[in-house]
Amino acid sequence: MTQATKHKKEDSQTLTLMVDGASCSSCVMKIENSLKAVSGVENASMNFADRTVTVTGSAESAALIDAVKAAGYAASLPSTENDDELLEEKERSDEAYYKHLIRDTTIALGLGVPLMLYGLITGDMNVQTSLERLVWLAIGLLTLGVMIFSGKHFYVGAWHSFKNHSANMDTLIALGTGTAWLYSMAVVSAPAIFPEMARHVYFEATAMIIGLINLGLALELKARGRTSESIKRLIGLQPKTARVVRDSKEVDIDIKDVRLDEIVRVRPGEKIPVDGEISEGTTTIDESMLTGEPMAVEKKIGDRVSAGTINKSGSFLFKAEKVGKDTMLAQIIGMVKRAQNSKPPIGRMADVISSYFVPIVMIIAVVSALVWLNLGPEPTVAFAIISATTVLIIACPCALGLATPMSVMVGVGKAAEAGVLIRNGEALQTASKITAMVLDKTGTITEGVPAVTDVITTGDRNEDEILRLASSLEAGSEHPLALAIVESAQKRDIKQAKISGFDAISGQGVKATLDGLELLFGNQTLMQENAVAIDDYIDKAQALAKQAKTPMYFAVDNKLQAIIAVADPIKKDSIAAIKRLRQQGIKVIMLTGDNRDTAKAVARLAGVEDFFAEVLPAQKADKIKELQARGEIVGMSGDGINDAPALALANVGFAIGTGTDVAIESADVTLMRGSLHGLADAIAISKATLRNIKQNLFGAFIYNVAGVPIAAGLLYPWIGVLLNPVIAGAAMAFSSLTVVSNANRLRLFKANTH
């Protein structure tokens, strides 16, 4: 890494901006492109659903805000970094905006509904007499008041877009309602210049469209609030105060004042305020909101506890080890928020389409008007105005912009509730397409806590002497199989001796010297490369392997002394979880460094279809490449440091949250509990979310594809029907509500079937 690259990485930061004035997905592309053009910006991704944009890079916040303003929108930094306060601030802002929209709706519909009813009852909205001109002039001025008071935001937004040489939803609404009002005022001002049949006014259409769209926005805002319930619950897990021990007294303080290494008291029923290690007492803790695991977990001195979990029984003291933004809960909230703001590829495609959609609609509206003027029946001018206005109003792509982010927000939140942390939208989409799932054996399928099951001596040394030498050799190793040897010796109260010249041979075993004796401990390859005669014992080793045990050879001075077998029991729920994966149409493949016979036995017991055995740590990534070369979309699940390269190379990497930080950082999805059911849950939620996104996009596209031709008058030559602009306004407003409501259905989805 060059010095310049290093500095760039250190300076890089992630900022979230609150954006105001974005009205549809065509605004999203414009805002993102404006920010990406700022020097130092690496990436910018806007979430249209909650009107925020996440920017990664080294650019100053002032430059980012200026770029958004230059694009015709308003932007600001959140007023606080505290998640709880920020959520409360957003809820207050949304509530105020909701009341504002309801007020605007009431005013607009207060004029529009009586006018529409008058038109329906009398069928007469034409200007013929001087008295009618005066009455309609007064109504026209009232309608102008509605446009200014209730529809101001549409016209201001359209003006900003015009100044920036672009177009958005506001442009369509402003053009549609403005055209209807101007035409009506022209009829009122100079009715003589219009044919008698064309002296119809459309003030009710202008008022009704503004009222209905405001109503749709208000209902959409309320529905959008429900999509963030998961993040609200996560934020609500952290208590506002903590009871700490200071000067031998227990005092309640604000959560943000808790210091590192401070002793904290937690009583029964209370939420744990920060992360730490129990120093006094025992208890059971409900960790379900972090891990999705419903059973309470027993905790004793030395065990770790996490912020947001609930103390069920005993009172205990613990030492604070992570506070504030460093707690696991804070990191989970941060990861969920980043994932909710990210876009899957299907969402980026929708944004690109939307950026071209508005200009195309404007062209269609003009062409439609020209066709009616030149080829339509009388009154051609009135028909041209109606068709152009209706096309502009019905085609607003608001629903298209909401289709993806709404589903992503709900889906990512739902996954977090199940103890599944999805890093970004791309991982969410790709996980739904996985065809092959590779599972590391040790610690993933199995418990990862092996135990010695057999010690078969082949020389004149007894079992205790074999275990003394073998445990002395393995004392410095952190491999699970080595720990099993050491623990077995400790249980027999066998003391270890000091070794020298320790050498770990990757994928084979270890060797060292003890009291002048050359010790070798490992697999068949290690023995063969050191010319140790094992031919007479290979059958015994294979017989152990067929029982799902891992046989290892132990030699002293190049003579075989024993075969030590270690078994790592399969996790209780691995078999059921693997069955769920296979029912989802996924090929399950096990990856292990064990010999083929052991691997075959474990695969058979676990219900795994295929396996790779005797795989060295460096070869794990190669196996992923091999599957990808066959056309498989590969998921990889593991929990160890040596799994990190394979996790990073897989199409989607799943880290078991009980594993190492390195594995978690390399993964696209983190499972907060050690169960493979989390893996099946993650894929089920991913598939449900992508299905929901596709439903939303299909509905939004079909609505526009079908609505625009009908609005242009396609049905008129056959059945004499021309769509009313008011109907178009209602349809447009409620199409967004339909998308939001469909996304909220995901909240009812239950991935956990076990």
mmCIF file of C-alpha atoms in Angstrom, residues 28-346:
data_model
loop_
_atom_site.group_PDB
_atom_site.id
_atom_site.type_symbol
_atom_site.label_atom_id
_atom_site.label_comp_id
_atom_site.label_asym_id
_atom_site.label_seq_id
_atom_site.Cartn_x
_atom_site.Cartn_y
_atom_site.Cartn_z
ATOM 1 C CA VAL A 28 -32.155 10.293 -6.602
ATOM 2 C CA MET A 29 -29.859 9.939 -9.617
ATOM 3 C CA LYS A 30 -29.366 13.697 -9.824
ATOM 4 C CA ILE A 31 -28.445 14.033 -6.139
ATOM 5 C CA GLU A 32 -26.124 11.006 -6.219
ATOM 6 C CA ASN A 33 -24.352 12.202 -9.385
ATOM 7 C CA SER A 34 -23.945 15.714 -7.957
ATOM 8 C CA LEU A 35 -22.300 14.304 -4.830
ATOM 9 C CA LYS A 36 -20.094 11.871 -6.752
ATOM 10 C CA ALA A 37 -18.755 14.829 -8.742
ATOM 11 C CA VAL A 38 -17.387 16.406 -5.511
ATOM 12 C CA SER A 39 -13.644 15.895 -5.101
ATOM 13 C CA GLY A 40 -12.892 13.244 -2.465
ATOM 14 C CA VAL A 41 -16.240 11.437 -2.679
ATOM 15 C CA GLU A 42 -15.811 7.681 -3.152
ATOM 16 C CA ASN A 43 -19.480 6.756 -3.177
ATOM 17 C CA ALA A 44 -22.904 8.318 -2.605
ATOM 18 C CA SER A 45 -26.119 6.347 -2.149
ATOM 19 C CA MET A 46 -29.507 7.897 -1.490
ATOM 20 C CA ASN A 47 -32.394 6.207 0.256
ATOM 21 C CA PHE A 48 -35.489 7.790 -1.274
ATOM 22 C CA ALA A 49 -37.725 6.105 1.306
ATOM 23 C CA ASP A 50 -36.355 8.099 4.257
ATOM 24 C CA ARG A 51 -34.809 10.988 2.257
ATOM 25 C CA THR A 52 -31.239 10.447 3.452
ATOM 26 C CA VAL A 53 -28.026 10.067 1.475
ATOM 27 C CA THR A 54 -24.933 8.214 2.708
ATOM 28 C CA VAL A 55 -21.625 9.593 1.418
ATOM 29 C CA THR A 56 -18.268 7.826 1.778
ATOM 30 C CA GLY A 57 -14.993 9.665 1.206
ATOM 31 C CA SER A 58 -12.805 12.505 2.432
ATOM 32 C CA ALA A 59 -14.907 15.460 1.212
ATOM 33 C CA GLU A 60 -15.952 18.117 3.724
ATOM 34 C CA SER A 61 -19.622 18.173 4.761
ATOM 35 C CA ALA A 62 -19.960 21.814 3.647
ATOM 36 C CA ALA A 63 -18.907 20.876 0.101
ATOM 37 C CA LEU A 64 -21.427 18.031 0.056
ATOM 38 C CA ILE A 65 -24.271 20.274 1.241
ATOM 39 C CA ASP A 66 -23.339 22.876 -1.389
ATOM 40 C CA ALA A 67 -23.393 20.189 -4.113
ATOM 41 C CA VAL A 68 -26.918 19.094 -3.114
ATOM 42 C CA LYS A 69 -28.080 22.730 -3.029
ATOM 43 C CA ALA A 70 -26.545 23.339 -6.475
ATOM 44 C CA ALA A 71 -28.618 20.410 -7.754
ATOM 45 C CA GLY A 72 -31.772 22.183 -6.558
ATOM 46 C CA TYR A 73 -32.378 20.505 -3.182
ATOM 47 C CA ALA A 74 -31.786 21.269 0.487
ATOM 48 C CA ALA A 75 -29.414 19.215 2.648
ATOM 49 C CA SER A 76 -28.255 19.264 6.252
ATOM 50 C CA LEU A 77 -26.293 17.178 8.729
ATOM 51 C CA PRO A 78 -28.224 15.407 11.507
ATOM 52 C CA SER A 79 -28.343 17.632 14.592
ATOM 53 C CA THR A 80 -27.120 14.808 16.853
ATOM 54 C CA GLU A 81 -25.155 11.557 16.644
ATOM 55 C CA ASN A 82 -27.260 9.937 19.353
ATOM 56 C CA ASP A 83 -29.471 7.342 17.645
ATOM 57 C CA ASP A 84 -32.281 7.711 20.169
ATOM 58 C CA GLU A 85 -32.360 11.520 19.914
ATOM 59 C CA LEU A 86 -32.066 11.377 16.129
ATOM 60 C CA LEU A 87 -35.018 9.001 15.910
ATOM 61 C CA GLU A 88 -37.129 11.234 18.163
ATOM 62 C CA GLU A 89 -36.169 14.274 16.074
ATOM 63 C CA LYS A 90 -37.136 12.500 12.843
ATOM 64 C CA GLU A 91 -40.456 11.360 14.312
ATOM 65 C CA ARG A 92 -41.251 14.926 15.410
ATOM 66 C CA SER A 93 -40.308 16.230 11.968
ATOM 67 C CA ASP A 94 -42.423 13.579 10.225
ATOM 68 C CA GLU A 95 -45.396 14.293 12.480
ATOM 69 C CA ALA A 96 -45.148 18.027 11.760
ATOM 70 C CA TYR A 97 -44.884 17.363 8.020
ATOM 71 C CA TYR A 98 -47.846 14.960 8.203
ATOM 72 C CA LYS A 99 -50.000 17.637 9.850
ATOM 73 C CA HIS A 100 -48.846 20.140 7.224
ATOM 74 C CA LEU A 101 -49.865 17.756 4.405
ATOM 75 C CA ILE A 102 -53.259 17.029 5.998
ATOM 76 C CA ARG A 103 -53.894 20.783 6.303
ATOM 77 C CA ASP A 104 -52.968 21.298 2.634
ATOM 78 C CA THR A 105 -55.151 18.339 1.655
ATOM 79 C CA THR A 106 -58.145 19.703 3.574
ATOM 80 C CA ILE A 107 -57.853 23.118 1.938
ATOM 81 C CA ALA A 108 -57.428 21.742 -1.581
ATOM 82 C CA LEU A 109 -60.202 19.149 -1.309
ATOM 83 C CA GLY A 110 -62.383 21.717 0.475
ATOM 84 C CA LEU A 111 -62.554 23.544 -2.839
ATOM 85 C CA GLY A 112 -62.133 20.615 -5.231
ATOM 86 C CA VAL A 113 -64.795 18.236 -3.863
ATOM 87 C CA PRO A 114 -67.741 20.721 -4.041
ATOM 88 C CA LEU A 115 -66.649 21.757 -7.548
ATOM 89 C CA MET A 116 -66.426 18.132 -8.671
ATOM 90 C CA LEU A 117 -69.843 17.306 -7.154
ATOM 91 C CA TYR A 118 -71.330 20.369 -8.883
ATOM 92 C CA GLY A 119 -69.931 19.154 -12.200
ATOM 93 C CA LEU A 120 -71.241 15.618 -11.647
ATOM 94 C CA ILE A 121 -74.717 16.795 -10.626
ATOM 95 C CA THR A 122 -75.231 19.563 -13.187
ATOM 96 C CA GLY A 123 -72.843 18.423 -15.887
ATOM 97 C CA ASP A 124 -72.335 22.125 -16.641
ATOM 98 C CA MET A 125 -68.890 23.658 -16.106
ATOM 99 C CA ASN A 126 -68.895 25.764 -19.253
ATOM 100 C CA VAL A 127 -68.519 29.540 -19.442
ATOM 101 C CA GLN A 128 -71.364 31.131 -21.409
ATOM 102 C CA THR A 129 -72.743 34.251 -19.695
ATOM 103 C CA SER A 130 -71.143 37.285 -18.041
ATOM 104 C CA LEU A 131 -72.380 36.116 -14.627
ATOM 105 C CA GLU A 132 -70.781 32.724 -15.148
ATOM 106 C CA ARG A 133 -67.540 34.491 -16.074
ATOM 107 C CA LEU A 134 -67.549 36.412 -12.793
ATOM 108 C CA VAL A 135 -68.359 33.306 -10.734
ATOM 109 C CA TRP A 136 -65.695 31.217 -12.446
ATOM 110 C CA LEU A 137 -63.168 34.062 -12.167
ATOM 111 C CA ALA A 138 -63.713 34.072 -8.402
ATOM 112 C CA ILE A 139 -63.341 30.273 -8.332
ATOM 113 C CA GLY A 140 -60.210 30.566 -10.489
ATOM 114 C CA LEU A 141 -58.656 32.983 -7.985
ATOM 115 C CA LEU A 142 -59.600 30.627 -5.125
ATOM 116 C CA THR A 143 -57.944 27.804 -7.061
ATOM 117 C CA LEU A 144 -54.828 29.966 -7.456
ATOM 118 C CA GLY A 145 -54.865 30.377 -3.666
ATOM 119 C CA VAL A 146 -54.981 26.590 -3.310
ATOM 120 C CA MET A 147 -52.077 26.249 -5.745
ATOM 121 C CA ILE A 148 -50.007 28.747 -3.756
ATOM 122 C CA PHE A 149 -50.990 27.558 -0.267
ATOM 123 C CA SER A 150 -51.428 23.783 -0.706
ATOM 124 C CA GLY A 151 -49.336 23.135 -3.815
ATOM 125 C CA LYS A 152 -46.446 25.558 -3.333
ATOM 126 C CA HIS A 153 -43.898 22.746 -2.786
ATOM 127 C CA PHE A 154 -44.720 21.241 -6.205
ATOM 128 C CA TYR A 155 -44.143 24.508 -8.054
ATOM 129 C CA VAL A 156 -41.008 25.441 -6.099
ATOM 130 C CA GLY A 157 -39.570 21.977 -6.771
ATOM 131 C CA ALA A 158 -40.422 22.252 -10.465
ATOM 132 C CA TRP A 159 -38.766 25.676 -10.655
ATOM 133 C CA HIS A 160 -35.565 24.357 -9.029
ATOM 134 C CA SER A 161 -35.515 21.464 -11.491
ATOM 135 C CA PHE A 162 -36.041 23.852 -14.411
ATOM 136 C CA LYS A 163 -33.128 26.013 -13.258
ATOM 137 C CA ASN A 164 -30.959 22.876 -13.108
ATOM 138 C CA HIS A 165 -32.056 21.735 -16.588
ATOM 139 C CA SER A 166 -33.801 18.630 -15.312
ATOM 140 C CA ALA A 167 -37.293 17.336 -14.591
ATOM 141 C CA ASN A 168 -38.914 15.348 -11.784
ATOM 142 C CA MET A 169 -42.292 14.469 -10.289
ATOM 143 C CA ASP A 170 -42.834 18.097 -9.244
ATOM 144 C CA THR A 171 -42.341 19.105 -12.883
ATOM 145 C CA LEU A 172 -45.110 16.783 -14.032
ATOM 146 C CA ILE A 173 -47.557 17.890 -11.327
ATOM 147 C CA ALA A 174 -46.771 21.578 -11.853
ATOM 148 C CA LEU A 175 -47.157 21.289 -15.633
ATOM 149 C CA GLY A 176 -50.377 19.254 -15.364
ATOM 150 C CA THR A 177 -52.173 21.395 -12.792
ATOM 151 C CA GLY A 178 -50.721 24.614 -14.166
ATOM 152 C CA THR A 179 -51.876 23.803 -17.701
ATOM 153 C CA ALA A 180 -55.411 22.996 -16.513
ATOM 154 C CA TRP A 181 -55.587 26.268 -14.506
ATOM 155 C CA LEU A 182 -54.126 28.461 -17.277
ATOM 156 C CA TYR A 183 -56.479 26.975 -19.873
ATOM 157 C CA SER A 184 -59.447 27.519 -17.547
ATOM 158 C CA MET A 185 -58.431 31.138 -16.841
ATOM 159 C CA ALA A 186 -58.028 31.740 -20.588
ATOM 160 C CA VAL A 187 -61.581 30.447 -21.111
ATOM 161 C CA VAL A 188 -62.884 32.731 -18.330
ATOM 162 C CA SER A 189 -60.931 35.768 -19.563
ATOM 163 C CA ALA A 190 -61.739 35.455 -23.301
ATOM 164 C CA PRO A 191 -64.398 32.776 -23.946
ATOM 165 C CA ALA A 192 -65.052 34.165 -27.434
ATOM 166 C CA ILE A 193 -61.730 32.895 -28.798
ATOM 167 C CA PHE A 194 -62.699 29.309 -27.953
ATOM 168 C CA PRO A 195 -65.292 27.194 -29.792
ATOM 169 C CA GLU A 196 -68.487 26.912 -27.755
ATOM 170 C CA MET A 197 -67.835 23.217 -26.972
ATOM 171 C CA ALA A 198 -64.346 24.051 -25.667
ATOM 172 C CA ARG A 199 -65.424 26.604 -23.030
ATOM 173 C CA HIS A 200 -65.067 24.089 -20.194
ATOM 174 C CA VAL A 201 -63.111 24.987 -17.034
ATOM 175 C CA TYR A 202 -60.940 22.540 -15.063
ATOM 176 C CA PHE A 203 -60.460 24.320 -11.740
ATOM 177 C CA GLU A 204 -61.829 21.277 -9.926
ATOM 178 C CA ALA A 205 -59.149 19.109 -11.570
ATOM 179 C CA THR A 206 -56.332 21.404 -10.362
ATOM 180 C CA ALA A 207 -57.665 21.562 -6.789
ATOM 181 C CA MET A 208 -58.519 17.843 -6.623
ATOM 182 C CA ILE A 209 -55.148 16.730 -8.021
ATOM 183 C CA ILE A 210 -53.222 18.871 -5.503
ATOM 184 C CA GLY A 211 -55.448 17.629 -2.675
ATOM 185 C CA LEU A 212 -55.268 13.946 -3.632
ATOM 186 C CA ILE A 213 -51.493 13.953 -4.154
ATOM 187 C CA ASN A 214 -50.974 15.658 -0.789
ATOM 188 C CA LEU A 215 -53.279 13.072 0.791
ATOM 189 C CA GLY A 216 -51.283 10.272 -0.865
ATOM 190 C CA LEU A 217 -48.026 11.772 0.450
ATOM 191 C CA ALA A 218 -49.495 12.009 3.967
ATOM 192 C CA LEU A 219 -50.685 8.379 3.980
ATOM 193 C CA GLU A 220 -47.381 7.257 2.461
ATOM 194 C CA LEU A 221 -45.481 9.109 5.228
ATOM 195 C CA LYS A 222 -47.489 7.295 7.908
ATOM 196 C CA ALA A 223 -46.926 3.934 6.218
ATOM 197 C CA ARG A 224 -43.210 4.663 5.776
ATOM 198 C CA GLY A 225 -42.919 5.173 9.520
ATOM 199 C CA ARG A 226 -43.883 1.541 10.079
ATOM 200 C CA THR A 227 -40.994 0.288 7.932
ATOM 201 C CA SER A 228 -38.432 1.518 10.483
ATOM 202 C CA GLU A 229 -39.964 -0.335 13.442
ATOM 203 C CA SER A 230 -37.075 -2.827 13.550
ATOM 204 C CA ILE A 231 -34.463 -0.103 13.923
ATOM 205 C CA LYS A 232 -36.668 1.620 16.504
ATOM 206 C CA ARG A 233 -36.764 -1.590 18.525
ATOM 207 C CA LEU A 234 -32.978 -1.964 18.323
ATOM 208 C CA ILE A 235 -32.426 1.636 19.416
ATOM 209 C CA GLY A 236 -34.998 1.171 22.183
ATOM 210 C CA LEU A 237 -33.022 -1.768 23.614
ATOM 211 C CA GLN A 238 -30.411 0.490 25.171
ATOM 212 C CA PRO A 239 -31.453 1.933 28.548
ATOM 213 C CA LYS A 240 -31.020 5.663 29.178
ATOM 214 C CA THR A 241 -29.288 5.184 32.559
ATOM 215 C CA ALA A 242 -26.831 2.807 34.212
ATOM 216 C CA ARG A 243 -26.130 2.005 37.878
ATOM 217 C CA VAL A 244 -22.372 2.198 38.520
ATOM 218 C CA VAL A 245 -20.225 1.657 41.621
ATOM 219 C CA ARG A 246 -18.343 4.862 42.524
ATOM 220 C CA ASP A 247 -16.580 5.443 45.846
ATOM 221 C CA SER A 248 -18.131 2.226 47.169
ATOM 222 C CA LYS A 249 -21.623 3.564 46.426
ATOM 223 C CA GLU A 250 -24.063 2.588 43.690
ATOM 224 C CA VAL A 251 -25.302 5.626 41.740
ATOM 225 C CA ASP A 252 -27.540 5.998 38.678
ATOM 226 C CA ILE A 253 -25.952 7.999 35.844
ATOM 227 C CA ASP A 254 -26.738 8.833 32.217
ATOM 228 C CA ILE A 255 -25.730 6.025 29.852
ATOM 229 C CA LYS A 256 -23.321 8.307 27.949
ATOM 230 C CA ASP A 257 -21.378 9.000 31.177
ATOM 231 C CA VAL A 258 -20.367 5.360 31.763
ATOM 232 C CA ARG A 259 -16.561 5.048 31.591
ATOM 233 C CA LEU A 260 -14.353 2.150 30.520
ATOM 234 C CA ASP A 261 -13.404 -0.328 33.297
ATOM 235 C CA GLU A 262 -16.187 1.054 35.503
ATOM 236 C CA ILE A 263 -18.077 -1.499 37.629
ATOM 237 C CA VAL A 264 -21.777 -1.649 36.706
ATOM 238 C CA ARG A 265 -24.623 -3.220 38.694
ATOM 239 C CA VAL A 266 -27.516 -4.929 36.873
ATOM 240 C CA ARG A 267 -30.594 -6.075 38.796
ATOM 241 C CA PRO A 268 -33.220 -8.653 37.726
ATOM 242 C CA GLY A 269 -35.419 -7.462 34.858
ATOM 243 C CA GLU A 270 -33.081 -4.633 33.853
ATOM 244 C CA LYS A 271 -31.454 -4.084 30.465
ATOM 245 C CA ILE A 272 -27.669 -4.290 30.358
ATOM 246 C CA PRO A 273 -26.357 -0.776 29.543
ATOM 247 C CA VAL A 274 -22.912 -1.473 27.979
ATOM 248 C CA ASP A 275 -20.701 -4.415 26.977
ATOM 249 C CA GLY A 276 -18.508 -6.019 29.609
ATOM 250 C CA GLU A 277 -17.371 -9.042 31.621
ATOM 251 C CA ILE A 278 -19.124 -10.376 34.723
ATOM 252 C CA SER A 279 -16.997 -9.882 37.841
ATOM 253 C CA GLU A 280 -19.480 -10.980 40.507
ATOM 254 C CA GLY A 281 -22.655 -13.093 40.518
ATOM 255 C CA THR A 282 -24.461 -15.480 38.183
ATOM 256 C CA THR A 283 -27.608 -15.001 36.122
ATOM 257 C CA THR A 284 -29.532 -15.894 32.979
ATOM 258 C CA ILE A 285 -29.772 -13.345 30.158
ATOM 259 C CA ASP A 286 -32.292 -12.989 27.340
ATOM 260 C CA GLU A 287 -30.199 -12.247 24.210
ATOM 261 C CA SER A 288 -33.032 -12.819 21.726
ATOM 262 C CA MET A 289 -33.150 -9.278 20.295
ATOM 263 C CA LEU A 290 -29.462 -9.523 19.341
ATOM 264 C CA THR A 291 -29.176 -13.160 18.322
ATOM 265 C CA GLY A 292 -32.753 -14.223 17.549
ATOM 266 C CA GLU A 293 -32.235 -17.124 19.997
ATOM 267 C CA PRO A 294 -35.352 -17.379 22.241
ATOM 268 C CA MET A 295 -33.734 -19.367 25.094
ATOM 269 C CA ALA A 296 -32.144 -17.395 27.941
ATOM 270 C CA VAL A 297 -28.388 -18.011 28.360
ATOM 271 C CA GLU A 298 -26.711 -18.813 31.688
ATOM 272 C CA LYS A 299 -23.870 -16.431 32.612
ATOM 273 C CA LYS A 300 -21.194 -16.677 35.295
ATOM 274 C CA ILE A 301 -18.025 -14.829 36.361
ATOM 275 C CA GLY A 302 -15.775 -14.279 33.351
ATOM 276 C CA ASP A 303 -18.617 -14.452 30.796
ATOM 277 C CA ARG A 304 -19.291 -11.493 28.529
ATOM 278 C CA VAL A 305 -22.551 -9.546 28.457
ATOM 279 C CA SER A 306 -23.843 -7.211 25.750
ATOM 280 C CA ALA A 307 -25.699 -3.898 25.853
ATOM 281 C CA GLY A 308 -29.430 -4.171 25.201
ATOM 282 C CA THR A 309 -29.840 -7.749 26.441
ATOM 283 C CA ILE A 310 -32.161 -8.344 29.411
ATOM 284 C CA ASN A 311 -31.109 -9.727 32.794
ATOM 285 C CA LYS A 312 -33.727 -12.351 33.678
ATOM 286 C CA SER A 313 -32.815 -13.559 37.159
ATOM 287 C CA GLY A 314 -29.839 -12.798 39.426
ATOM 288 C CA SER A 315 -28.223 -9.493 40.308
ATOM 289 C CA PHE A 316 -24.600 -9.172 39.180
ATOM 290 C CA LEU A 317 -21.666 -6.801 38.739
ATOM 291 C CA PHE A 318 -19.642 -6.449 35.551
ATOM 292 C CA LYS A 319 -16.696 -4.399 34.292
ATOM 293 C CA ALA A 320 -17.495 -2.076 31.376
ATOM 294 C CA GLU A 321 -15.277 -2.970 28.405
ATOM 295 C CA LYS A 322 -17.065 -1.219 25.511
ATOM 296 C CA VAL A 323 -19.202 1.896 25.840
ATOM 297 C CA GLY A 324 -21.019 4.347 23.551
ATOM 298 C CA LYS A 325 -20.537 3.689 19.835
ATOM 299 C CA ASP A 326 -18.203 0.739 20.563
ATOM 300 C CA THR A 327 -20.852 -1.587 22.040
ATOM 301 C CA MET A 328 -22.044 -4.512 19.957
ATOM 302 C CA LEU A 329 -25.578 -3.078 19.941
ATOM 303 C CA ALA A 330 -24.347 0.292 18.611
ATOM 304 C CA GLN A 331 -22.353 -1.473 15.885
ATOM 305 C CA ILE A 332 -25.374 -3.594 14.950
ATOM 306 C CA ILE A 333 -27.568 -0.472 14.716
ATOM 307 C CA GLY A 334 -24.913 1.181 12.542
ATOM 308 C CA MET A 335 -24.640 -1.846 10.247
ATOM 309 C CA VAL A 336 -28.428 -2.142 9.889
ATOM 310 C CA LYS A 337 -28.785 1.577 9.081
ATOM 311 C CA ARG A 338 -25.996 1.396 6.466
ATOM 312 C CA ALA A 339 -27.586 -1.688 4.904
ATOM 313 C CA GLN A 340 -31.011 -0.034 4.828
ATOM 314 C CA ASN A 341 -29.496 2.935 3.007
ATOM 315 C CA SER A 342 -27.678 0.771 0.448
ATOM 316 C CA LYS A 343 -29.111 -0.267 -2.903
ATOM 317 C CA PRO A 344 -29.250 -3.716 -4.472
ATOM 318 C CA PRO A 345 -28.421 -3.778 -8.214
ATOM 319 C CA ILE A 346 -32.128 -4.052 -9.069
#
